[in-house]
Tab-separated table of C-alpha atoms in Angstrom:
chain	number	residue	atom	x	y	z
A	1	MET	CA	111.120	-41.503	-38.822
A	2	GLN	CA	111.102	-44.549	-36.591
A	3	ILE	CA	107.661	-45.804	-35.524
A	4	VAL	CA	107.725	-47.568	-32.161
A	5	LYS	CA	104.839	-49.505	-30.688
A	6	SER	CA	106.281	-51.070	-27.546
A	7	VAL	CA	106.980	-49.348	-24.242
A	8	ALA	CA	110.207	-51.267	-23.718
A	9	GLN	CA	111.610	-50.324	-27.129
A	10	MET	CA	110.667	-46.664	-26.684
A	11	GLN	CA	112.356	-46.556	-23.294
A	12	THR	CA	115.515	-48.118	-24.703
A	13	ILE	CA	115.703	-45.634	-27.592
A	14	CYS	CA	115.074	-42.581	-25.428
A	15	ARG	CA	117.417	-43.719	-22.658
A	16	LYS	CA	120.205	-44.074	-25.218
A	17	LEU	CA	119.563	-40.550	-26.548
A	18	ARG	CA	119.742	-39.045	-23.077
A	19	THR	CA	122.937	-40.992	-22.316
A	20	GLN	CA	124.439	-39.478	-25.463
A	21	GLY	CA	123.559	-35.985	-24.216
A	22	VAL	CA	120.906	-35.364	-26.869
A	23	VAL	CA	118.285	-32.748	-25.915
A	24	LEU	CA	114.994	-34.580	-26.454
A	25	GLY	CA	111.709	-32.795	-27.121
A	26	PHE	CA	108.341	-34.534	-26.908
A	27	VAL	CA	104.921	-33.742	-28.374
A	28	PRO	CA	102.154	-36.034	-27.084
A	29	THR	CA	98.987	-36.137	-29.221
A	30	MET	CA	95.854	-38.169	-29.800
A	31	GLY	CA	96.316	-37.904	-33.562
A	32	ALA	CA	93.895	-36.291	-36.030
A	33	LEU	CA	96.625	-33.704	-36.407
A	34	HIS	CA	96.056	-30.117	-37.526
A	35	GLN	CA	98.258	-27.039	-37.775
A	36	GLY	CA	97.943	-26.500	-34.026
A	37	HIS	CA	99.673	-29.807	-33.356
A	38	LEU	CA	102.250	-29.115	-36.035
A	39	SER	CA	103.053	-25.751	-34.440
A	40	LEU	CA	104.034	-27.657	-31.287
A	41	VAL	CA	106.259	-29.920	-33.356
A	42	GLN	CA	107.843	-26.937	-35.094
A	43	ARG	CA	108.599	-25.273	-31.751
A	44	ALA	CA	110.102	-28.511	-30.453
A	45	ILE	CA	112.233	-28.930	-33.579
A	46	ALA	CA	113.528	-25.377	-33.148
A	47	GLU	CA	114.472	-25.898	-29.504
A	48	CYS	CA	115.624	-29.532	-29.292
A	49	GLN	CA	118.157	-31.747	-31.021
A	50	THR	CA	115.768	-34.667	-31.454
A	51	VAL	CA	111.963	-34.692	-31.284
A	52	ALA	CA	109.659	-37.580	-30.449
A	53	ALA	CA	105.881	-37.491	-30.791
A	54	SER	CA	103.184	-39.875	-29.690
A	55	ILE	CA	99.786	-40.793	-31.058
A	56	PHE	CA	97.519	-42.508	-28.571
A	57	VAL	CA	93.767	-42.039	-28.200
A	58	ASN	CA	93.631	-42.474	-24.458
A	59	PRO	CA	90.489	-44.356	-23.362
A	60	LEU	CA	91.032	-43.397	-19.730
A	61	GLN	CA	90.190	-39.734	-20.341
A	62	PHE	CA	86.835	-40.375	-22.020
A	63	ALA	CA	83.772	-40.797	-19.817
A	64	PRO	CA	80.961	-43.195	-20.768
A	65	GLY	CA	78.891	-41.571	-23.507
A	66	GLU	CA	81.720	-39.318	-24.707
A	67	ASP	CA	83.223	-39.523	-28.191
A	68	PHE	CA	85.971	-42.131	-27.724
A	69	ALA	CA	84.589	-44.503	-30.374
A	70	LYS	CA	84.132	-41.807	-33.006
A	71	TYR	CA	87.207	-39.731	-32.148
A	72	PRO	CA	88.945	-39.227	-35.527
A	73	ARG	CA	91.778	-41.632	-36.209
A	74	THR	CA	93.971	-40.746	-39.188
A	75	PHE	CA	97.221	-42.494	-38.337
A	76	GLU	CA	98.790	-42.835	-41.784
A	77	GLN	CA	98.185	-39.186	-42.639
A	78	ASP	CA	99.374	-38.091	-39.193
A	79	ALA	CA	102.571	-40.104	-39.503
A	80	ARG	CA	103.359	-38.556	-42.891
A	81	GLN	CA	102.883	-35.062	-41.475
A	82	LEU	CA	105.107	-35.729	-38.475
A	83	GLU	CA	107.836	-37.192	-40.653
A	84	ALA	CA	107.656	-34.209	-43.009
A	85	GLU	CA	108.111	-31.856	-40.049
A	86	GLY	CA	111.257	-33.675	-38.930
A	87	VAL	CA	110.033	-35.830	-36.041
A	88	ALA	CA	112.577	-38.591	-35.455
A	89	ILE	CA	110.530	-41.042	-33.376
A	90	LEU	CA	106.790	-41.705	-33.302
A	91	PHE	CA	105.504	-43.676	-30.318
A	92	ALA	CA	102.197	-45.304	-31.272
A	93	PRO	CA	101.227	-47.932	-28.686
A	94	ASP	CA	97.853	-49.629	-28.499
A	95	ALA	CA	95.678	-49.565	-25.397
A	96	LYS	CA	96.862	-52.972	-24.168
A	97	GLU	CA	100.469	-51.798	-24.330
A	98	MET	CA	99.750	-48.681	-22.287
A	99	TYR	CA	97.313	-50.348	-19.898
A	100	PRO	CA	98.235	-54.018	-19.622
A	101	GLU	CA	95.889	-56.427	-17.894
A	102	GLY	CA	95.978	-55.876	-14.141
A	103	ALA	CA	97.062	-52.223	-14.308
A	104	VAL	CA	95.157	-50.319	-11.625
A	105	THR	CA	97.248	-47.238	-10.743
A	106	THR	CA	95.953	-43.796	-11.707
A	107	ILE	CA	97.060	-40.249	-10.934
A	108	THR	CA	94.635	-37.636	-9.660
A	109	VAL	CA	95.402	-33.955	-9.145
A	110	PRO	CA	92.755	-32.938	-6.585
A	111	GLY	CA	91.278	-29.468	-6.681
A	112	ILE	CA	92.798	-28.238	-9.933
A	113	GLY	CA	91.639	-31.365	-11.729
A	114	ASP	CA	88.060	-30.736	-10.575
A	115	ARG	CA	87.792	-27.207	-11.989
A	116	LEU	CA	86.685	-25.893	-15.395
A	117	ASP	CA	86.766	-28.907	-17.734
A	118	GLY	CA	87.330	-31.169	-14.749
A	119	ALA	CA	84.027	-30.048	-13.224
A	120	SER	CA	82.167	-30.785	-16.458
A	121	ARG	CA	83.955	-34.052	-17.212
A	122	PRO	CA	84.487	-35.906	-13.912
A	123	GLY	CA	87.506	-38.188	-14.081
A	124	HIS	CA	88.775	-36.633	-17.300
A	125	PHE	CA	91.909	-35.147	-15.820
A	126	THR	CA	92.688	-38.336	-13.922
A	127	GLY	CA	92.855	-39.996	-17.327
A	128	VAL	CA	94.978	-37.181	-18.738
A	129	ALA	CA	97.379	-37.066	-15.785
A	130	THR	CA	97.777	-40.844	-15.765
A	131	VAL	CA	98.592	-41.198	-19.441
A	132	VAL	CA	100.884	-38.144	-19.532
A	133	ALA	CA	102.774	-39.350	-16.458
A	134	LYS	CA	103.253	-42.715	-18.159
A	135	LEU	CA	104.437	-41.025	-21.352
A	136	PHE	CA	106.852	-38.809	-19.427
A	137	HIS	CA	108.226	-41.906	-17.696
A	138	ILE	CA	108.564	-43.811	-20.982
A	139	VAL	CA	110.059	-41.006	-23.092
A	140	ALA	CA	111.901	-39.048	-20.359
A	141	PRO	CA	112.091	-35.884	-22.492
A	142	HIS	CA	113.912	-32.712	-21.575
A	143	ARG	CA	110.980	-30.622	-22.832
A	144	ALA	CA	107.334	-31.498	-23.481
A	145	TYR	CA	105.094	-29.268	-25.601
A	146	PHE	CA	101.375	-28.589	-25.082
A	147	GLY	CA	98.889	-26.134	-26.560
A	148	GLN	CA	97.563	-23.163	-24.600
A	149	LYS	CA	94.081	-23.984	-25.930
A	150	ASP	CA	93.955	-26.761	-23.328
A	151	ALA	CA	94.597	-24.295	-20.503
A	152	ALA	CA	92.990	-26.366	-17.750
A	153	GLN	CA	94.976	-29.396	-18.862
A	154	LEU	CA	98.142	-27.299	-18.691
A	155	ALA	CA	97.365	-26.315	-15.109
A	156	VAL	CA	96.815	-29.939	-14.111
A	157	LEU	CA	100.012	-31.089	-15.809
A	158	ARG	CA	102.091	-28.269	-14.326
A	159	GLN	CA	100.982	-29.297	-10.861
A	160	MET	CA	101.574	-32.983	-11.558
A	161	THR	CA	105.022	-32.316	-13.032
A	162	GLN	CA	105.974	-30.299	-9.972
A	163	ASP	CA	104.515	-32.710	-7.414
A	164	LEU	CA	106.043	-35.841	-8.969
A	165	ASN	CA	109.434	-34.221	-9.633
A	166	PHE	CA	109.521	-34.914	-13.344
A	167	ASP	CA	112.869	-33.748	-14.669
A	168	LEU	CA	111.556	-31.833	-17.667
A	169	GLU	CA	110.349	-28.428	-18.832
A	170	LEU	CA	106.668	-28.181	-19.734
A	171	VAL	CA	106.341	-25.710	-22.620
A	172	SER	CA	103.061	-23.930	-23.394
A	173	CYS	CA	102.507	-22.922	-27.037
A	174	ALA	CA	100.137	-20.305	-28.459
A	175	ILE	CA	96.674	-21.148	-29.772
A	176	VAL	CA	96.522	-21.524	-33.544
A	177	ARG	CA	93.348	-20.256	-35.233
A	178	ASP	CA	91.659	-20.392	-38.596
A	179	ALA	CA	91.424	-17.104	-40.484
A	180	ASP	CA	87.973	-16.461	-39.005
A	181	GLY	CA	89.261	-16.864	-35.448
A	182	LEU	CA	88.040	-20.365	-34.613
A	183	ALA	CA	90.621	-22.173	-32.481
A	184	LEU	CA	91.900	-25.259	-34.283
A	185	SER	CA	90.675	-28.536	-32.781
A	186	SER	CA	90.469	-32.119	-33.958
A	187	ARG	CA	86.801	-31.975	-32.962
A	188	ASN	CA	86.051	-29.119	-35.385
A	189	GLN	CA	85.538	-31.721	-38.090
A	190	TYR	CA	82.407	-32.889	-36.255
A	191	LEU	CA	80.748	-29.511	-36.936
A	192	SER	CA	78.264	-28.977	-39.735
A	193	GLY	CA	78.606	-25.811	-41.791
A	194	LEU	CA	75.945	-24.054	-39.728
A	195	GLU	CA	77.448	-25.276	-36.445
A	196	ARG	CA	80.841	-23.986	-37.471
A	197	GLU	CA	79.370	-20.543	-37.989
A	198	GLU	CA	77.722	-20.758	-34.566
A	199	ALA	CA	81.037	-21.838	-33.005
A	200	LEU	CA	82.617	-18.504	-33.904
A	201	VAL	CA	80.651	-16.913	-31.066
A	202	LEU	CA	83.184	-18.328	-28.569
A	203	HIS	CA	85.985	-16.297	-30.103
A	204	ARG	CA	83.739	-13.247	-30.461
A	205	ALA	CA	82.885	-13.377	-26.753
A	206	LEU	CA	86.547	-13.634	-25.780
A	207	THR	CA	87.476	-10.836	-28.172
A	208	ARG	CA	84.803	-8.566	-26.676
A	209	ILE	CA	86.088	-9.290	-23.170
A	210	GLU	CA	89.673	-8.665	-24.267
A	211	HIS	CA	88.692	-5.336	-25.823
A	212	SER	CA	86.884	-4.316	-22.651
A	213	ILE	CA	90.014	-5.084	-20.636
A	214	THR	CA	92.110	-3.050	-23.078
A	215	ILE	CA	89.939	0.040	-22.563
A	216	GLY	CA	90.149	-0.270	-18.802
A	217	GLU	CA	87.489	-2.656	-17.433
A	218	ARG	CA	89.013	-5.138	-14.979
A	219	GLN	CA	86.089	-6.268	-12.799
A	220	SER	CA	85.570	-9.954	-13.530
A	221	SER	CA	81.823	-9.890	-12.890
A	222	THR	CA	81.358	-7.085	-15.418
A	223	LEU	CA	83.611	-8.737	-17.994
A	224	LEU	CA	81.812	-12.055	-17.651
A	225	GLN	CA	78.459	-10.379	-18.231
A	226	ILE	CA	79.870	-8.729	-21.352
A	227	GLY	CA	80.955	-12.160	-22.593
A	228	ARG	CA	77.633	-13.791	-21.725
A	229	ASN	CA	75.780	-11.119	-23.660
A	230	VAL	CA	77.757	-12.095	-26.758
A	231	LEU	CA	77.265	-15.821	-26.185
A	232	ASP	CA	73.523	-15.269	-25.804
A	233	THR	CA	73.352	-14.060	-29.415
A	234	ALA	CA	73.961	-17.622	-30.644
A	235	THR	CA	70.995	-19.990	-30.568
A	236	GLY	CA	72.775	-23.232	-31.375
A	237	ILE	CA	75.171	-23.439	-28.439
A	238	GLN	CA	74.959	-24.499	-24.818
A	239	VAL	CA	77.530	-22.736	-22.639
A	240	ASP	CA	79.391	-24.990	-20.221
A	241	TYR	CA	81.435	-22.274	-18.531
A	242	LEU	CA	82.754	-18.764	-18.998
A	243	ALA	CA	85.318	-17.961	-16.319
A	244	ILE	CA	88.141	-15.650	-15.328
A	245	VAL	CA	90.612	-17.570	-13.199
A	246	ASP	CA	94.177	-17.884	-12.011
A	247	PRO	CA	95.928	-19.923	-14.750
A	248	ARG	CA	97.684	-22.220	-12.259
A	249	SER	CA	95.021	-22.887	-9.630
A	250	LEU	CA	92.015	-22.369	-11.953
A	251	LEU	CA	90.281	-20.569	-9.067
A	252	PRO	CA	88.167	-17.500	-9.918
A	253	VAL	CA	89.742	-14.066	-9.586
A	254	ALA	CA	87.775	-10.901	-8.859
A	255	SER	CA	89.846	-8.757	-11.216
A	256	ALA	CA	91.285	-9.586	-14.628
A	257	GLU	CA	94.868	-8.536	-14.022
A	258	LYS	CA	97.871	-9.399	-16.185
A	259	GLY	CA	98.265	-13.160	-16.489
A	260	ALA	CA	94.654	-14.040	-15.653
A	261	LEU	CA	93.033	-16.750	-17.782
A	262	VAL	CA	89.743	-15.991	-19.522
A	263	ALA	CA	88.260	-19.297	-20.666
A	264	VAL	CA	85.078	-20.548	-22.281
A	265	ALA	CA	83.644	-23.964	-23.084
A	266	ALA	CA	80.414	-24.681	-24.923
A	267	TYR	CA	78.568	-27.386	-26.775
A	268	VAL	CA	77.926	-26.542	-30.399
A	269	GLY	CA	75.358	-29.122	-31.349
A	270	ARG	CA	76.867	-32.243	-29.761
A	271	THR	CA	80.477	-31.050	-30.042
A	272	ARG	CA	82.202	-29.562	-27.016
A	273	LEU	CA	84.665	-26.786	-27.848
A	274	ILE	CA	87.003	-24.718	-25.661
A	275	ASP	CA	88.877	-21.461	-26.118
A	276	ASN	CA	90.721	-18.940	-23.957
A	277	PHE	CA	93.239	-16.142	-23.707
A	278	LEU	CA	95.669	-14.828	-21.108
A	279	VAL	CA	95.317	-11.187	-20.074
A	280	THR	CA	98.347	-9.147	-21.139
């Protein structure tokens, strides 16, 4: 696996691959990799001739007081895992390479970027959209792979990809969970043993809502109350949102019909976790 740290070198390598007709897949990450990330890599490997990944903890998407400084950084271990999975190129720039002195341009996706996580973390999705647009421009992949766990991020990036005419397919991949149902996240390692037990209430609430839909309840207000009742059983969490929305606009829907997104975010201690499912 080739490790590349400069934008210019990465562009040269990827441009050559595209000129040769190679189908290039791309998995952007912030490192601290877990099986969820590796499932994206595995999907990309299965669908593309060559796969590139990136590791970059993007300062632009962290607000003051958030966990940028303590965000887990495990580069050597991450690189070994990516190489073992068959990734051909790892792009690992530093912040000065991605945001050189004098860089002032950002990308904002109004409306969508202000909903769900965007409402709770003002400016977050501007940071996400900016760095992903830069990565798309640098790598120019045919397909880029993202996890469904970050459903609001997916909605923002779908809109950005469409609006800016990026010539690529954005691929959403299923949430990967531990055996007890907790959605895998790099931030799970912040949780104490007790907090991890408390965190399971997010999945329980979603599961209860999903069951209620299965047996015929579709009214969003009723389903949300069912979910809140489950969340209220946990004393160590602070709910940020529980919502039933259109997965592309992130606007609330009155009825949980097929394709609707049911999403939750909560602080467990000081750690913010998210989870969701799509109605089938």
